[in-house]
PDB file of C-alpha atoms and ligand atoms in Angstrom:
ATOM      1  CA  MET A   1      55.788   8.909 -88.257  1.00 46.00           C
ATOM      2  CA  LYS A   2      54.761   7.997 -84.731  1.00 50.00           C
ATOM      3  CA  ARG A   3      51.104   8.504 -85.637  1.00 52.00           C
ATOM      4  CA  ALA A   4      51.356   6.064 -88.512  1.00 48.00           C
ATOM      5  CA  ARG A   5      52.819   3.343 -86.291  1.00 49.00           C
ATOM      6  CA  VAL A   6      49.989   3.674 -83.781  1.00 47.00           C
ATOM      7  CA  ARG A   7      47.411   3.327 -86.531  1.00 48.00           C
ATOM      8  CA  GLY A   8      49.222   0.286 -87.833  1.00 46.00           C
ATOM      9  CA  ALA A   9      48.995  -1.414 -84.445  1.00 45.00           C
ATOM     10  CA  GLY A  10      45.278  -0.711 -84.278  1.00 46.00           C
ATOM     11  CA  VAL A  11      44.664  -2.396 -87.593  1.00 46.00           C
ATOM     12  CA  ALA A  12      46.681  -5.430 -86.500  1.00 46.00           C
ATOM     13  CA  ALA A  13      44.652  -5.762 -83.291  1.00 46.00           C
ATOM     14  CA  LEU A  14      41.383  -5.540 -85.219  1.00 46.00           C
ATOM     15  CA  THR A  15      42.523  -8.232 -87.621  1.00 43.00           C
ATOM     16  CA  LEU A  16      43.491 -10.489 -84.732  1.00 45.00           C
ATOM     17  CA  LEU A  17      40.105  -9.994 -83.103  1.00 46.00           C
ATOM     18  CA  SER A  18      38.198 -10.927 -86.236  1.00 44.00           C
ATOM     19  CA  LEU A  19      40.423 -13.961 -86.720  1.00 44.00           C
ATOM     20  CA  MET A  20      39.668 -15.129 -83.184  1.00 45.00           C
ATOM     21  CA  GLY A  21      35.956 -14.600 -83.701  1.00 45.00           C
ATOM     22  CA  ALA A  22      35.884 -16.683 -86.849  1.00 44.00           C
ATOM     23  CA  GLY A  23      38.395 -19.343 -85.819  1.00 41.00           C
ATOM     24  CA  PRO A  24      37.591 -22.808 -84.507  1.00 43.00           C
ATOM     25  CA  THR A  25      39.036 -21.917 -81.082  1.00 41.00           C
ATOM     26  CA  ALA A  26      36.541 -19.087 -80.546  1.00 40.00           C
ATOM     27  CA  GLN A  27      34.284 -21.194 -78.402  1.00 41.00           C
ATOM     28  CA  ALA A  28      37.073 -22.495 -76.182  1.00 42.00           C
ATOM     29  CA  GLU A  29      38.304 -18.937 -75.667  1.00 43.00           C
ATOM     30  CA  ALA A  30      34.849 -17.789 -74.643  1.00 43.00           C
ATOM     31  CA  ALA A  31      34.444 -20.647 -72.177  1.00 47.00           C
ATOM     32  CA  SER A  32      37.447 -19.666 -70.089  1.00 60.00           C
ATOM     33  CA  SER A  33      37.334 -15.908 -70.600  1.00 81.00           C
ATOM     34  CA  CYS A  34      35.393 -14.071 -67.966  1.00 94.00           C
ATOM     35  CA  ALA A  35      32.782 -11.945 -69.767  1.00 94.00           C
ATOM     36  CA  LEU A  36      31.147 -10.472 -66.666  1.00 96.00           C
ATOM     37  CA  ALA A  37      32.594  -8.605 -63.699  1.00 97.00           C
ATOM     38  CA  PHE A  38      33.824 -11.550 -61.718  1.00 98.00           C
ATOM     39  CA  CYS A  39      34.328 -15.286 -62.294  1.00 98.00           C
ATOM     40  CA  LEU A  40      35.062 -18.293 -60.162  1.00 98.00           C
ATOM     41  CA  TYR A  41      36.483 -21.548 -61.504  1.00 98.00           C
ATOM     42  CA  GLU A  42      36.202 -25.036 -60.133  1.00 98.00           C
ATOM     43  CA  HIS A  43      39.861 -25.882 -60.694  1.00 97.00           C
ATOM     44  CA  ASP A  44      43.231 -24.142 -60.641  1.00 97.00           C
ATOM     45  CA  LYS A  45      44.252 -22.045 -63.652  1.00 96.00           C
ATOM     46  CA  PHE A  46      40.692 -21.138 -64.643  1.00 96.00           C
ATOM     47  CA  GLU A  47      39.698 -24.694 -65.525  1.00 96.00           C
ATOM     48  CA  GLY A  48      36.593 -26.749 -64.870  1.00 96.00           C
ATOM     49  CA  ALA A  49      33.143 -25.331 -64.207  1.00 96.00           C
ATOM     50  CA  GLU A  50      32.867 -21.551 -64.350  1.00 97.00           C
ATOM     51  CA  GLU A  51      30.446 -19.256 -62.541  1.00 98.00           C
ATOM     52  CA  GLU A  52      30.123 -15.622 -63.612  1.00 97.00           C
ATOM     53  CA  PHE A  53      28.873 -12.751 -61.466  1.00 98.00           C
ATOM     54  CA  MET A  54      27.607  -9.304 -62.424  1.00 96.00           C
ATOM     55  CA  PHE A  55      28.546  -6.096 -60.707  1.00 96.00           C
ATOM     56  CA  GLU A  56      25.350  -4.174 -59.892  1.00 96.00           C
ATOM     57  CA  GLY A  57      26.527  -1.974 -57.062  1.00 96.00           C
ATOM     58  CA  TRP A  58      28.784  -1.655 -54.053  1.00 97.00           C
ATOM     59  CA  ASN A  59      28.413  -3.923 -51.017  1.00 97.00           C
ATOM     60  CA  LEU A  60      26.189  -6.411 -52.824  1.00 97.00           C
ATOM     61  CA  CYS A  61      26.525 -10.034 -51.804  1.00 98.00           C
ATOM     62  CA  TYR A  62      26.135 -12.864 -54.311  1.00 98.00           C
ATOM     63  CA  SER A  63      25.731 -16.496 -53.370  1.00 98.00           C
ATOM     64  CA  VAL A  64      27.899 -19.002 -55.154  1.00 98.00           C
ATOM     65  CA  ALA A  65      25.860 -21.831 -56.656  1.00 98.00           C
ATOM     66  CA  ARG A  66      27.599 -23.825 -59.326  1.00 97.00           C
ATOM     67  CA  VAL A  67      31.048 -23.862 -57.746  1.00 98.00           C
ATOM     68  CA  ASN A  68      29.975 -23.552 -54.113  1.00 98.00           C
ATOM     69  CA  ASN A  69      32.808 -24.917 -51.946  1.00 98.00           C
ATOM     70  CA  LYS A  70      34.722 -25.772 -55.118  1.00 98.00           C
ATOM     71  CA  ALA A  71      36.316 -22.550 -56.381  1.00 98.00           C
ATOM     72  CA  SER A  72      40.058 -22.880 -56.899  1.00 98.00           C
ATOM     73  CA  SER A  73      40.836 -19.873 -59.112  1.00 98.00           C
ATOM     74  CA  MET A  74      39.240 -16.533 -59.931  1.00 98.00           C
ATOM     75  CA  ARG A  75      39.197 -13.550 -62.267  1.00 97.00           C
ATOM     76  CA  ASN A  76      38.139 -10.127 -61.049  1.00 98.00           C
ATOM     77  CA  ASN A  77      37.428  -7.776 -63.993  1.00 97.00           C
ATOM     78  CA  SER A  78      35.707  -5.219 -61.803  1.00 97.00           C
ATOM     79  CA  ALA A  79      36.960  -2.033 -60.159  1.00 97.00           C
ATOM     80  CA  ALA A  80      35.871  -3.478 -56.827  1.00 98.00           C
ATOM     81  CA  ARG A  81      37.724  -5.406 -54.208  1.00 98.00           C
ATOM     82  CA  VAL A  82      35.963  -8.762 -54.035  1.00 98.00           C
ATOM     83  CA  GLN A  83      35.689 -10.407 -50.622  1.00 98.00           C
ATOM     84  CA  PHE A  84      35.301 -14.174 -50.353  1.00 98.00           C
ATOM     85  CA  TYR A  85      33.186 -15.733 -47.618  1.00 98.00           C
ATOM     86  CA  ASN A  86      32.971 -19.318 -46.452  1.00 98.00           C
ATOM     87  CA  THR A  87      29.366 -18.627 -45.415  1.00 97.00           C
ATOM     88  CA  SER A  88      26.373 -18.361 -47.759  1.00 94.00           C
ATOM     89  CA  ASN A  89      25.234 -14.768 -47.116  1.00 96.00           C
ATOM     90  CA  CYS A  90      28.513 -12.903 -46.716  1.00 98.00           C
ATOM     91  CA  SER A  91      28.046 -13.217 -42.976  1.00 97.00           C
ATOM     92  CA  GLY A  92      30.951 -13.188 -40.591  1.00 96.00           C
ATOM     93  CA  ALA A  93      34.492 -12.305 -41.569  1.00 97.00           C
ATOM     94  CA  TYR A  94      35.693 -12.702 -45.135  1.00 97.00           C
ATOM     95  CA  GLY A  95      38.478 -15.164 -45.730  1.00 96.00           C
ATOM     96  CA  TYR A  96      40.176 -13.638 -48.737  1.00 96.00           C
ATOM     97  CA  ALA A  97      39.952 -10.425 -50.761  1.00 97.00           C
ATOM     98  CA  ALA A  98      40.801 -10.078 -54.448  1.00 97.00           C
ATOM     99  CA  SER A  99      42.235  -6.757 -55.641  1.00 97.00           C
ATOM    100  CA  PRO A 100      40.444  -4.815 -58.391  1.00 98.00           C
ATOM    101  CA  SER A 101      41.329  -6.023 -61.898  1.00 97.00           C
ATOM    102  CA  SER A 102      43.205  -9.066 -60.704  1.00 97.00           C
ATOM    103  CA  SER A 103      43.241 -12.794 -61.201  1.00 96.00           C
ATOM    104  CA  ASP A 104      44.547 -15.713 -59.199  1.00 96.00           C
ATOM    105  CA  GLY A 105      45.150 -19.097 -60.774  1.00 97.00           C
ATOM    106  CA  ASP A 106      45.400 -20.935 -57.472  1.00 97.00           C
ATOM    107  CA  LEU A 107      43.611 -19.950 -54.254  1.00 97.00           C
ATOM    108  CA  THR A 108      45.406 -22.595 -52.192  1.00 97.00           C
ATOM    109  CA  ASN A 109      48.180 -20.240 -51.082  1.00 93.00           C
ATOM    110  CA  ASN A 110      45.505 -17.810 -49.905  1.00 93.00           C
ATOM    111  CA  GLY A 111      44.062 -20.495 -47.635  1.00 95.00           C
ATOM    112  CA  PHE A 112      40.770 -20.346 -49.486  1.00 97.00           C
ATOM    113  CA  ASP A 113      40.688 -23.303 -51.852  1.00 98.00           C
ATOM    114  CA  ASN A 114      37.270 -25.039 -52.168  1.00 98.00           C
ATOM    115  CA  LYS A 115      35.655 -22.822 -49.551  1.00 98.00           C
ATOM    116  CA  THR A 116      33.930 -19.850 -51.183  1.00 98.00           C
ATOM    117  CA  SER A 117      30.149 -19.794 -50.735  1.00 98.00           C
ATOM    118  CA  SER A 118      29.463 -16.088 -51.332  1.00 98.00           C
ATOM    119  CA  ILE A 119      31.236 -12.967 -52.594  1.00 98.00           C
ATOM    120  CA  LYS A 120      30.821  -9.263 -51.989  1.00 98.00           C
ATOM    121  CA  TYR A 121      31.897  -6.209 -54.035  1.00 98.00           C
ATOM    122  CA  VAL A 122      33.410  -3.524 -51.849  1.00 98.00           C
ATOM    123  CA  ARG A 123      35.065  -0.193 -52.652  1.00 97.00           C
ATOM    124  CA  PRO A 124      38.824  -0.627 -52.777  1.00 95.00           C
TER     125      PRO A 124
HETATM  126 CA1   CA B 201      38.297 -26.858 -56.652  1.00 97.04          CA
HETATM  127 CA1   CA B 202      31.843 -22.536 -47.895  1.00 97.04          CA
END
């Protein structure tokens, strides 16, 4: 009985996925969903311009380009802790660190709104 219910849920999830893929909102969903390891957004609540970052190894630093000094929210899909730097090459002390698999819709209360210029993936 329990087995049957689990299978039922799986079928429902698959149906929902295919509906989303075919629906008119598919593109809007993709625009604000972070496909890569880490994403920064220009505005609060994952709005505005988006910049996506890959995870290619520990302790790698990535410069922020599109939303340099503009990031106001973030999504971290990676298993890494992501450190935020006000400087361009992850130099000096980081100003904020995002936990693995976390998101933050407003960086203001972390004191790091519109500041991020580079990010670094570190082991949690
Ligand atoms: Ca901003
Ligand atoms: Ca900066």
